[in-house]
Coordinates of C-alpha atoms and ligand atoms in Angstrom, one line a residue:
M153 CA -14.3 -23.1 10.9
G154 CA -11.2 -21.6 13.0
S155 CA -9.3 -25.0 11.7
G156 CA -9.0 -23.1 9.0
Q157 CA -11.1 -26.3 7.1
W158 CA -11.9 -26.1 3.6
H159 CA -16.2 -25.6 4.4
V160 CA -18.0 -26.9 1.3
E161 CA -21.5 -25.0 2.1
K162 CA -23.5 -27.1 0.4
R163 CA -23.9 -30.1 2.9
C164 CA -26.7 -30.2 4.9
F165 CA -27.3 -33.1 6.8
S166 CA -30.8 -35.0 8.4
S167 CA -31.3 -34.6 12.1
E168 CA -32.1 -38.2 11.8
S169 CA -28.8 -39.9 11.1
P170 CA -26.3 -36.6 10.9
Q171 CA -23.5 -38.5 9.0
S172 CA -25.5 -41.3 7.3
M173 CA -26.9 -38.6 4.8
D174 CA -26.5 -35.9 3.0
L175 CA -29.8 -34.4 1.1
E176 CA -27.8 -33.3 -1.9
N177 CA -25.6 -34.9 -2.4
G178 CA -27.0 -38.8 -2.2
P179 CA -25.6 -40.9 1.4
E180 CA -22.2 -41.4 2.2
T181 CA -22.6 -44.1 3.8
G182 CA -24.1 -47.6 2.7
S183 CA -22.8 -50.4 0.0
L184 CA -20.1 -48.9 -1.8
S185 CA -19.7 -50.5 -5.6
I186 CA -16.6 -48.9 -7.6
V187 CA -16.5 -50.5 -10.7
V188 CA -13.2 -49.7 -13.7
L189 CA -14.9 -49.7 -17.5
G190 CA -11.5 -50.1 -19.2
A191 CA -9.5 -52.1 -15.8
S192 CA -7.4 -53.2 -19.1
G193 CA -6.2 -50.3 -19.9
D194 CA -3.1 -48.0 -19.7
L195 CA -5.4 -45.3 -17.0
A196 CA -7.0 -47.8 -15.1
K197 CA -3.0 -49.8 -13.8
K198 CA -1.3 -46.3 -13.9
K199 CA -3.5 -44.1 -12.4
T200 CA -7.7 -45.0 -11.4
F201 CA -6.4 -48.1 -9.7
P202 CA -3.2 -46.3 -7.7
A203 CA -6.2 -43.7 -6.5
L204 CA -8.0 -46.3 -5.0
F205 CA -5.5 -47.6 -3.1
H206 CA -4.5 -44.1 -1.5
L207 CA -8.1 -43.8 -0.7
Y208 CA -8.1 -47.2 0.6
R209 CA -4.6 -47.4 2.1
Q210 CA -6.0 -44.0 4.0
G211 CA -9.0 -45.1 5.6
F212 CA -11.7 -43.5 2.8
L213 CA -13.1 -47.5 1.7
P214 CA -13.9 -49.0 4.4
V215 CA -14.1 -53.1 3.3
D216 CA -17.2 -53.3 5.3
E217 CA -18.8 -50.8 2.4
V218 CA -16.2 -50.9 -0.1
S219 CA -16.9 -53.4 -3.4
I220 CA -13.9 -52.9 -6.9
F221 CA -14.8 -54.7 -9.7
G222 CA -12.3 -54.8 -12.8
Y223 CA -14.8 -55.0 -16.4
A224 CA -12.9 -55.0 -19.9
R225 CA -13.2 -57.5 -22.7
T226 CA -9.5 -58.8 -21.9
I227 CA -10.2 -62.9 -21.2
I228 CA -8.0 -63.0 -17.6
S229 CA -8.6 -64.4 -14.4
N230 CA -9.3 -62.2 -10.4
D231 CA -5.4 -62.8 -10.1
E232 CA -4.1 -61.8 -13.8
L233 CA -5.9 -58.1 -12.7
R234 CA -4.3 -57.7 -9.2
E235 CA -0.8 -59.2 -10.3
R236 CA -1.2 -56.9 -13.3
L237 CA -2.0 -53.9 -10.8
R238 CA 0.5 -54.9 -8.0
G239 CA 3.5 -53.5 -10.1
Y240 CA 1.8 -50.0 -9.9
L241 CA 1.1 -49.8 -6.2
V242 CA 3.6 -50.8 -4.6
R243 CA 8.3 -51.3 -4.7
D244 CA 8.3 -54.9 -3.8
K245 CA 11.8 -54.1 -2.9
D246 CA 11.5 -51.2 -1.1
A247 CA 8.8 -51.7 0.9
S248 CA 8.0 -54.1 4.3
S249 CA 6.1 -56.4 5.1
E250 CA 2.9 -54.2 6.2
E251 CA 2.6 -52.1 3.2
L252 CA 3.1 -55.7 1.3
E253 CA -0.2 -56.8 3.4
V254 CA -2.2 -53.2 3.1
V255 CA -2.0 -54.3 -0.9
A256 CA -2.8 -57.5 -0.4
K257 CA -5.4 -56.8 1.6
F258 CA -6.3 -54.2 -1.2
L259 CA -6.2 -56.5 -4.1
H260 CA -8.5 -59.2 -2.3
L261 CA -11.6 -56.2 -2.6
I262 CA -11.0 -56.2 -6.5
K263 CA -12.8 -59.2 -8.7
Y264 CA -12.8 -58.9 -12.5
V265 CA -16.5 -59.5 -14.8
S266 CA -14.9 -59.8 -18.3
G267 CA -17.3 -58.7 -21.2
P268 CA -18.3 -57.2 -24.1
Y269 CA -19.4 -53.3 -23.6
D270 CA -22.4 -53.4 -25.9
S271 CA -24.5 -56.3 -25.2
E272 CA -26.5 -57.1 -22.4
D273 CA -24.8 -60.3 -20.9
G274 CA -21.4 -59.1 -20.0
F275 CA -23.1 -56.6 -17.7
R276 CA -25.7 -58.5 -16.2
L277 CA -23.3 -60.5 -14.7
L278 CA -21.4 -57.8 -14.0
D279 CA -24.9 -56.3 -11.6
K280 CA -24.5 -60.3 -10.6
E281 CA -21.1 -59.8 -8.9
I282 CA -22.4 -56.6 -7.7
L283 CA -25.8 -56.9 -6.6
E284 CA -24.3 -60.7 -4.8
H285 CA -20.9 -57.9 -2.9
E286 CA -23.8 -55.0 -1.9
S287 CA -25.5 -57.8 -0.1
L288 CA -22.3 -59.1 2.2
K289 CA -21.6 -55.0 2.4
T290 CA -22.8 -52.9 5.6
S291 CA -26.0 -51.4 3.4
A292 CA -27.6 -48.4 5.9
K293 CA -31.1 -49.0 5.1
G294 CA -30.2 -50.9 2.3
L295 CA -29.1 -47.8 0.4
S296 CA -26.2 -49.0 -2.5
R297 CA -23.4 -46.6 -4.7
R298 CA -22.7 -47.3 -7.9
L299 CA -19.5 -45.8 -8.8
F300 CA -18.7 -46.1 -12.9
Y301 CA -15.8 -44.8 -13.8
L302 CA -15.0 -45.1 -17.7
A303 CA -11.4 -45.7 -18.4
L304 CA -12.2 -46.6 -22.3
P305 CA -11.9 -44.3 -25.2
P306 CA -14.3 -41.9 -25.8
S307 CA -16.1 -44.3 -29.1
V308 CA -17.8 -46.4 -26.6
Y309 CA -19.0 -43.8 -23.6
P310 CA -23.1 -44.3 -25.7
S311 CA -23.0 -48.4 -26.3
V312 CA -21.2 -48.4 -21.7
C313 CA -23.5 -45.6 -20.5
K314 CA -26.7 -46.9 -22.6
M315 CA -26.0 -51.1 -20.8
I316 CA -25.4 -48.9 -17.1
K317 CA -28.8 -47.6 -17.7
T318 CA -30.4 -50.3 -19.4
C319 CA -28.7 -53.9 -17.0
C320 CA -26.7 -52.0 -13.1
M321 CA -28.7 -49.2 -12.5
N322 CA -28.7 -49.2 -8.3
K323 CA -31.5 -50.5 -7.2
S324 CA -31.9 -49.8 -3.7
D325 CA -34.8 -46.4 -2.5
G326 CA -32.3 -43.4 -2.0
G327 CA -28.9 -45.0 -2.7
W328 CA -27.5 -43.9 -5.9
T329 CA -25.1 -44.2 -9.7
R330 CA -22.6 -41.5 -10.7
V331 CA -20.7 -42.2 -14.2
V332 CA -16.6 -40.5 -14.3
V333 CA -16.5 -39.8 -18.0
E334 CA -12.5 -38.3 -18.7
K335 CA -11.8 -36.5 -21.5
P336 CA -11.3 -35.9 -24.6
F337 CA -15.2 -35.6 -24.6
G338 CA -15.8 -35.0 -28.1
K339 CA -13.5 -33.7 -31.1
D340 CA -14.9 -30.4 -31.7
L341 CA -17.9 -28.6 -30.5
E342 CA -20.5 -30.9 -32.9
S343 CA -18.9 -33.8 -31.6
A344 CA -19.6 -32.5 -27.3
E345 CA -23.0 -31.7 -28.2
Q346 CA -24.0 -34.6 -29.4
L347 CA -22.5 -37.5 -27.0
S348 CA -23.8 -35.3 -24.2
T349 CA -27.1 -35.6 -25.8
Q350 CA -26.9 -38.9 -25.7
I351 CA -24.9 -39.7 -22.2
G352 CA -27.6 -36.6 -21.1
A353 CA -30.5 -39.1 -22.6
L354 CA -29.5 -41.7 -19.5
F355 CA -28.0 -39.9 -16.9
E356 CA -29.3 -36.6 -14.9
E357 CA -26.6 -33.5 -15.4
P358 CA -25.6 -34.6 -10.7
Q359 CA -24.7 -38.5 -11.9
I360 CA -21.8 -37.5 -14.4
Y361 CA -18.6 -36.4 -13.7
R362 CA -16.3 -35.2 -16.8
I363 CA -12.7 -35.2 -14.3
D364 CA -10.4 -33.2 -16.0
H365 CA -6.9 -34.3 -13.3
Y366 CA -5.5 -31.0 -13.0
L367 CA -8.5 -29.3 -11.4
G368 CA -7.7 -32.3 -8.5
K369 CA -4.2 -30.9 -9.1
E370 CA -2.8 -28.7 -4.8
L371 CA -1.8 -25.5 -6.5
V372 CA -4.8 -25.2 -8.3
Q373 CA -6.8 -25.6 -6.6
N374 CA -5.2 -23.7 -4.1
M375 CA -6.6 -21.0 -6.5
L376 CA -9.6 -19.5 -5.7
V377 CA -9.3 -19.6 -1.9
L378 CA -5.7 -17.1 -3.0
R379 CA -7.7 -15.2 -5.2
F380 CA -11.4 -13.9 -3.0
A381 CA -9.0 -15.3 0.4
N382 CA -5.9 -12.5 -0.4
R383 CA -7.2 -9.3 0.5
L384 CA -4.0 -8.4 -1.5
F385 CA -4.7 -10.1 -4.7
L386 CA -8.2 -8.6 -4.3
P387 CA -7.1 -4.8 -5.7
L388 CA -4.7 -5.5 -8.1
W389 CA -6.1 -8.7 -10.3
N390 CA -6.7 -6.6 -12.8
R391 CA -6.6 -4.2 -16.8
D392 CA -4.9 -1.4 -14.2
N393 CA -2.3 -3.7 -12.3
I394 CA -1.6 -7.0 -15.2
A395 CA -0.3 -6.8 -17.9
N396 CA -1.0 -10.5 -19.4
V397 CA -0.9 -13.9 -17.7
Q398 CA 0.6 -17.2 -19.1
I399 CA -0.8 -20.6 -18.8
V400 CA 2.4 -22.8 -19.7
F401 CA 2.3 -26.9 -20.2
R402 CA 5.7 -28.1 -21.4
E403 CA 6.9 -32.2 -21.2
D404 CA 9.9 -33.2 -21.5
F405 CA 8.8 -36.2 -24.1
G406 CA 7.5 -36.4 -27.2
T407 CA 4.5 -39.1 -28.1
E408 CA 6.4 -41.9 -25.9
G409 CA 4.1 -44.6 -27.9
R410 CA 0.6 -42.6 -28.0
G411 CA 0.5 -41.7 -31.7
G412 CA -2.1 -42.4 -32.5
Y413 CA -3.8 -41.8 -29.8
F414 CA -2.5 -38.3 -29.7
D415 CA -2.8 -37.8 -33.8
Q416 CA -5.9 -37.7 -34.1
Y417 CA -6.3 -34.9 -31.1
G418 CA -3.2 -32.6 -31.1
I419 CA -1.8 -30.6 -28.4
I420 CA -4.7 -28.4 -28.2
R421 CA -7.5 -31.0 -27.9
D422 CA -4.9 -32.9 -26.0
I423 CA -4.6 -29.9 -23.2
I424 CA -5.1 -26.8 -23.8
Q425 CA -9.2 -27.2 -24.4
N426 CA -8.8 -29.0 -21.0
H427 CA -6.1 -28.9 -19.0
L428 CA -5.8 -25.4 -19.0
L429 CA -8.6 -23.6 -19.9
Q430 CA -9.8 -25.1 -16.9
V431 CA -6.6 -23.4 -15.1
F432 CA -7.2 -20.1 -17.6
C433 CA -11.1 -19.7 -15.8
L434 CA -9.5 -19.8 -12.0
I435 CA -7.1 -17.3 -12.6
A436 CA -10.1 -14.9 -15.1
M437 CA -13.9 -15.6 -13.1
E438 CA -15.1 -13.6 -11.2
K439 CA -16.0 -14.0 -8.1
P440 CA -18.6 -17.0 -6.8
V441 CA -21.3 -16.7 -4.7
S442 CA -20.4 -19.8 -2.7
L443 CA -18.3 -22.4 -2.4
K444 CA -21.1 -24.6 -3.7
P445 CA -20.2 -26.0 -7.4
E446 CA -22.9 -24.2 -9.3
H447 CA -22.6 -21.3 -8.1
I448 CA -18.6 -22.0 -9.3
R449 CA -19.0 -23.5 -12.0
D450 CA -21.8 -20.5 -13.5
E451 CA -18.1 -17.8 -12.8
K452 CA -16.2 -20.5 -15.1
V453 CA -19.3 -20.7 -18.4
K454 CA -19.6 -17.2 -17.4
V455 CA -15.7 -15.4 -18.5
L456 CA -15.6 -18.9 -21.4
Q457 CA -17.9 -16.9 -22.6
S458 CA -16.6 -13.6 -22.6
V459 CA -13.4 -14.8 -24.2
V460 CA -13.8 -13.3 -28.0
P461 CA -12.4 -15.7 -31.3
I462 CA -9.4 -16.9 -31.9
K463 CA -6.6 -14.2 -33.9
D464 CA -4.9 -16.7 -36.8
E465 CA -1.6 -13.9 -36.1
E466 CA -2.4 -14.8 -31.7
V467 CA -1.2 -18.5 -32.7
V468 CA 1.8 -20.7 -33.2
L469 CA 2.1 -23.7 -33.5
G470 CA 4.6 -26.5 -33.7
Q471 CA 5.8 -30.2 -34.7
Y472 CA 8.9 -31.7 -33.6
D473 CA 11.2 -33.4 -35.4
G474 CA 10.5 -36.7 -35.4
Y475 CA 7.1 -37.5 -34.5
R476 CA 6.6 -38.7 -37.9
N477 CA 8.8 -41.3 -37.3
D478 CA 6.3 -43.1 -34.7
P479 CA 4.8 -45.8 -36.9
T480 CA 1.4 -44.9 -35.8
V481 CA 1.6 -41.7 -37.7
P482 CA 1.1 -40.4 -41.0
N483 CA 3.8 -38.9 -43.1
N484 CA 2.6 -36.4 -43.9
S485 CA 1.1 -35.4 -40.9
N486 CA -0.6 -31.5 -39.8
T487 CA -0.8 -32.5 -35.9
P488 CA 0.7 -29.8 -33.7
T489 CA 2.8 -31.3 -30.2
F490 CA 2.5 -27.5 -28.8
A491 CA 0.6 -24.6 -29.7
S492 CA 0.8 -21.3 -28.0
V493 CA -2.5 -18.9 -27.7
I494 CA -3.7 -16.3 -27.3
L495 CA -6.8 -15.6 -25.6
R496 CA -8.6 -12.0 -24.8
I497 CA -11.6 -11.7 -22.2
D498 CA -14.5 -8.7 -23.8
N499 CA -15.2 -8.3 -20.1
E500 CA -15.2 -4.9 -17.2
R501 CA -11.5 -6.7 -16.0
W502 CA -9.7 -7.6 -18.4
E503 CA -10.1 -5.7 -21.6
G504 CA -6.5 -5.3 -23.2
V505 CA -4.7 -7.8 -21.7
P506 CA -3.6 -11.2 -23.2
F507 CA -3.7 -14.3 -21.0
I508 CA -1.0 -17.0 -23.3
I509 CA -1.7 -20.8 -23.2
K510 CA 1.0 -22.7 -24.2
A511 CA 1.8 -26.6 -23.7
G512 CA 4.0 -28.6 -25.7
K513 CA 5.9 -32.1 -26.2
A514 CA 9.6 -33.0 -26.4
L515 CA 10.5 -29.8 -25.5
N516 CA 13.5 -28.8 -22.9
S517 CA 12.0 -29.3 -19.9
R518 CA 8.8 -30.5 -18.1
K519 CA 6.3 -28.3 -16.2
A520 CA 4.0 -26.7 -15.5
E521 CA 2.9 -22.7 -13.7
I522 CA 0.8 -20.1 -14.6
R523 CA 2.6 -16.8 -14.3
V524 CA 1.1 -13.4 -13.6
Q525 CA 2.9 -10.2 -15.1
F526 CA 2.5 -6.9 -13.7
K527 CA 2.4 -3.7 -15.2
D528 CA 5.4 -1.1 -15.0
V529 CA 5.7 0.9 -11.7
P530 CA 4.8 4.5 -13.0
G531 CA 7.5 6.6 -12.2
D532 CA 11.0 4.6 -11.7
I533 CA 12.9 6.9 -9.3
F534 CA 15.0 3.9 -9.1
K535 CA 15.7 3.2 -13.0
C536 CA 14.8 0.0 -12.2
Q537 CA 13.2 -0.6 -14.1
K538 CA 14.9 -2.9 -17.1
Q539 CA 15.9 -5.0 -14.3
G540 CA 12.2 -7.2 -14.5
R541 CA 8.6 -6.3 -13.6
N542 CA 6.8 -7.2 -10.3
E543 CA 5.9 -11.2 -11.3
F544 CA 3.4 -13.9 -9.3
V545 CA 4.6 -16.9 -9.8
I546 CA 2.6 -20.4 -9.5
R547 CA 4.4 -23.1 -10.3
L548 CA 1.4 -26.6 -10.5
Q549 CA 4.7 -29.3 -11.1
P550 CA 7.1 -30.4 -10.2
E551 CA 8.3 -28.6 -7.3
E552 CA 5.2 -27.0 -6.7
A553 CA 5.6 -23.5 -5.3
M554 CA 4.9 -19.7 -5.5
Y555 CA 6.6 -17.1 -5.6
M556 CA 6.0 -13.4 -6.3
K557 CA 9.0 -11.4 -7.8
L558 CA 10.2 -8.1 -6.4
T559 CA 12.9 -5.1 -7.4
V560 CA 14.0 -4.9 -3.6
K561 CA 17.1 -2.7 -2.2
Q562 CA 20.3 -5.1 -2.8
P563 CA 22.0 -5.1 0.3
G564 CA 25.1 -3.0 1.2
L565 CA 26.0 0.0 1.3
E566 CA 25.2 1.2 -1.9
M567 CA 21.5 2.3 -3.5
S568 CA 21.9 0.1 -6.0
T569 CA 18.2 -2.5 -7.0
V570 CA 17.9 -6.3 -7.5
Q571 CA 15.3 -9.6 -8.6
S572 CA 14.6 -11.0 -5.6
E573 CA 11.3 -13.0 -4.9
L574 CA 8.9 -13.8 -1.8
D575 CA 9.1 -17.4 -1.5
L576 CA 6.5 -20.0 -0.8
S577 CA 7.7 -23.0 -1.6
Y578 CA 5.6 -26.3 -0.5
R579 CA 8.9 -28.5 -0.4
Q580 CA 10.1 -26.8 2.7
R581 CA 7.7 -25.1 4.1
Y582 CA 4.7 -28.4 4.4
Q583 CA 7.5 -30.9 5.0
G584 CA 6.8 -34.4 5.7
V585 CA 3.0 -33.2 4.1
K586 CA 1.8 -36.0 1.3
I587 CA 0.0 -33.8 -1.8
P588 CA -2.2 -36.1 -3.2
E589 CA -2.0 -37.3 -6.2
A590 CA -4.6 -35.5 -8.7
Y591 CA -6.7 -39.0 -9.5
E592 CA -7.4 -39.3 -5.6
R593 CA -9.4 -36.3 -5.2
L594 CA -11.3 -36.8 -7.7
I595 CA -12.2 -39.8 -7.1
L596 CA -13.2 -38.9 -3.3
D597 CA -15.5 -36.5 -4.7
T598 CA -17.5 -38.6 -7.3
I599 CA -18.1 -40.4 -4.3
R600 CA -19.3 -37.6 -2.0
G601 CA -21.2 -36.2 -4.7
D602 CA -18.8 -33.0 -4.8
Q603 CA -19.1 -31.7 -8.8
Q604 CA -16.9 -28.6 -8.1
H605 CA -14.3 -30.1 -10.2
F606 CA -15.7 -31.3 -12.8
V607 CA -16.7 -30.1 -15.8
R608 CA -20.4 -29.6 -16.4
R609 CA -21.8 -29.4 -20.1
D610 CA -22.3 -26.0 -21.3
E611 CA -19.2 -25.1 -19.3
L612 CA -17.6 -28.3 -21.8
K613 CA -19.9 -26.1 -24.5
A614 CA -18.2 -23.4 -24.5
S615 CA -14.6 -24.3 -23.9
W616 CA -15.3 -25.9 -27.7
E617 CA -16.9 -23.2 -29.4
I618 CA -13.2 -21.2 -28.6
F619 CA -10.8 -23.6 -29.9
T620 CA -13.0 -25.0 -32.3
P621 CA -12.4 -22.6 -35.3
L622 CA -9.0 -23.7 -35.2
L623 CA -9.6 -26.3 -34.8
H624 CA -10.8 -27.1 -38.1
R625 CA -8.3 -25.3 -40.3
I626 CA -6.5 -26.9 -38.4
D627 CA -7.4 -30.7 -39.8
K628 CA -8.3 -29.3 -42.6
G629 CA -5.0 -28.9 -43.0
E630 CA -5.4 -24.9 -43.2
F631 CA -2.9 -24.0 -40.6
K632 CA 0.0 -25.3 -41.1
P633 CA 2.9 -26.3 -37.6
F634 CA 6.4 -24.4 -37.2
S635 CA 8.6 -27.5 -36.8
Y636 CA 11.1 -26.7 -34.3
Q637 CA 13.4 -30.1 -32.4
A638 CA 13.1 -32.5 -30.0
G639 CA 14.3 -31.3 -26.5
S640 CA 14.7 -26.9 -27.4
R641 CA 11.7 -24.9 -26.1
G642 CA 9.8 -24.9 -28.7
P643 CA 9.4 -23.2 -32.4
A644 CA 11.5 -19.2 -31.9
E645 CA 7.9 -17.6 -33.3
A646 CA 6.0 -18.8 -29.4
D647 CA 8.6 -16.6 -28.2
K648 CA 7.7 -13.7 -30.5
L649 CA 4.7 -14.1 -29.8
L650 CA 4.7 -13.7 -26.3
E651 CA 7.5 -10.8 -26.6
K652 CA 4.7 -8.8 -29.4
A653 CA 1.9 -9.9 -26.3
G654 CA 3.7 -7.7 -23.9
Y655 CA 5.9 -9.5 -22.1
V656 CA 9.3 -9.0 -20.6
Q657 CA 11.7 -10.7 -19.7
T658 CA 13.6 -11.1 -16.9
H659 CA 16.9 -11.0 -17.7
G660 CA 19.8 -12.8 -15.9
Y661 CA 17.4 -13.8 -13.2
V662 CA 16.5 -18.0 -12.4
W663 CA 13.9 -19.1 -9.7
S664 CA 15.5 -22.6 -8.2
P665 CA 13.4 -24.0 -5.6
P666 CA 15.3 -23.5 -2.4
S667 CA 16.8 -27.0 -1.1
L668 CA 16.6 -28.6 1.6
E669 CA 19.8 -29.5 3.2
Ligands
NDP180 N1 -3.6 -42.9 -20.5 C1 -3.6 -41.9 -20.4 O1 -3.1 -41.7 -18.9 C2 -4.8 -40.9 -19.1 C3 -6.4 -41.5 -20.4 N2 -6.9 -40.6 -20.3 C4 -8.4 -41.0 -20.4 O2 -8.7 -42.2 -20.5 C5 -9.0 -43.1 -21.2 C6 -8.9 -43.9 -21.1 O3 -6.9 -44.6 -21.6 P1 -6.0 -45.1 -21.6 O4 -6.2 -46.6 -20.7 O5 -4.8 -45.2 -22.4 O6 -7.1 -46.1 -22.9 P2 -6.4 -47.8 -23.5 O7 -6.4 -47.3 -24.5 O8 -6.0 -48.2 -22.4 O9 -8.1 -48.3 -24.1 C7 -8.8 -48.8 -22.4 C8 -9.6 -50.1 -22.1 O10 -10.4 -50.0 -23.5 C9 -10.9 -51.1 -23.8 N3 -10.3 -51.1 -25.3 C10 -9.0 -50.0 -26.1 N4 -10.2 -49.4 -27.4 C11 -11.2 -50.0 -27.4 C12 -11.6 -49.7 -28.6 N5 -11.6 -49.4 -30.0 N6 -13.5 -50.8 -28.5 C13 -13.5 -50.6 -27.2 N7 -12.3 -51.0 -26.0 C14 -11.3 -50.6 -26.4 C15 -9.3 -51.9 -24.0 O11 -10.1 -52.8 -23.5 P3 -10.5 -54.4 -23.6 O12 -9.8 -54.6 -24.7 O13 -9.7 -55.6 -22.4 O14 -11.6 -53.9 -23.4 C16 -8.2 -51.2 -22.9 O15 -8.2 -51.9 -22.1 C17 -8.8 -42.2 -23.0 O16 -10.2 -41.6 -22.5 C18 -7.9 -41.3 -21.9 O17 -8.1 -40.4 -23.5 C19 -6.8 -39.1 -20.1 C20 -6.0 -38.9 -19.2 C21 -4.6 -39.7 -19.3
LIG181 O1 -4.2 -35.9 -19.8 C1 -3.3 -35.5 -20.6 O2 -1.5 -35.4 -19.3 C2 -0.8 -35.9 -19.2 C3 0.5 -34.8 -18.3 O3 -0.8 -34.8 -17.5 P1 0.1 -34.0 -16.4 O4 -0.5 -34.7 -14.6 O5 1.2 -35.2 -16.3 O6 0.7 -32.7 -16.3 C4 -0.1 -35.8 -21.2 O7 1.2 -36.1 -20.9 C5 -0.8 -36.4 -21.3 O8 -0.8 -36.5 -23.2 C6 -2.8 -35.7 -21.8 O9 -3.4 -36.6 -22.4

């Protein structure tokens, strides 16, 4: 692979039809029906349909193969759905006539079917529509591919999966049916396992795509490359050199109309148990045998299983003032909108290294980053260590970047030291390159049958095992959040915990992304 292109070993093609048949993953051509269930909802309009549009625009969804269906209970016409979606695909006033035409052609591919989630009538109607479209599309040897995206509350997953299985499976020999399910996948270990069992009774694991959109972010996808394709990092990535790791998610807005949903889940279930824990796996796991999805997921499960029970004194919870003003949030809500939790791994590589996982809503900034802090240099001949430690920072968003904080000689006649950085800011380094949206990438993976960036059942179980005891105590009101001011850094106790974990702040040093001017 001299081109430096991503090389996924699992792809093996039939000699008969090299491009059309991936033996392990099912056919890659033939009619493709993408069904968005919950098409009237928030996720569908903001993420799913726009991602499909971007794939269409880049030629990944050829019109001679693809049909898109929306399904929900709301009674609306095809045109009404298309009109609802339009505004999320393009801003009319900025768009050229060519762009508007592309949008119109894409919207024309979408057909809406209305029906309930628990009765066969609606799904039989959906199946009839799919069959009708399949008969019109190119079908290599009559192959059909059916992708069902559940943009729905998890409470309806079991009945929807049952309806798909009963009424809407691919009917061609050698075609496939896949389902994409969103988070939250369960509320604790027991409910997640129950849901997995219900869905697992209907579909095989290779048909189930548990999506976690953080796994589609550019710099999250870069983690394995960074760790395992750079000699520089290999000998450093362990307890001998790394003092602590932080994985941080901050949002500068509150629950904003989603209070009712959020209050049943809280920040640990909304962000930490899934998004941040997936990032944690990629930082902490061992090198997989290969890039095959199962090899990667095997290593993720192992590291999750090596996490020791969370200690009470290594948790700080917070709730921002004003959270309970939302009419959909109970006045006595104990739900955390902020949490900082230290995870510890009991293995040869990481024993003694705290992983501080922190997430909060209504804070003073919006960003997600990984911060790997190295230990002090032994024998400080420059007497410079009070200036700060080496830190490797991976900024997931906004302004994707990686930078390494270093101590260097202050330029000039004197021998003094100063903190500086090696900086790889994506906007500057990759000018003109459009970084794809996470959902765009992940939906393409589902079509290609690549489960590398999706959560396997045992991985999900291991992740709930880590957080369920703490979550149950919070649910029972045994663990109380500190209050914090909206727009602040969160509760001061979280900074104390960070300090206790051994994080050394570099005072007076601020990294600002380089500007293009
Ligand atoms: N919104 C977001 O940004 C994100 C959402 N998610 C997840 O994606 C999924 C969908 O989210 P979102 O679109 O916000 O959800 P919505 O609340 O907008 O629900 C989607 C659709 O499901 C139907 N629906 C809503 N409530 C019920 C119910 N109680 N029983 C049956 N059907 C119902 C409605 O369609 P109709 O009444 O027309 O049938 C609705 O339009 C959820 O699992 C969510 O956690 C994940 C990440 C981000
Ligand atoms: O899954 C979720 O993620 C969003 C944050 O996603 P991002 O890609 O903008 O970082 C969060 O706002 C939401 O509460 C949560 O459900």
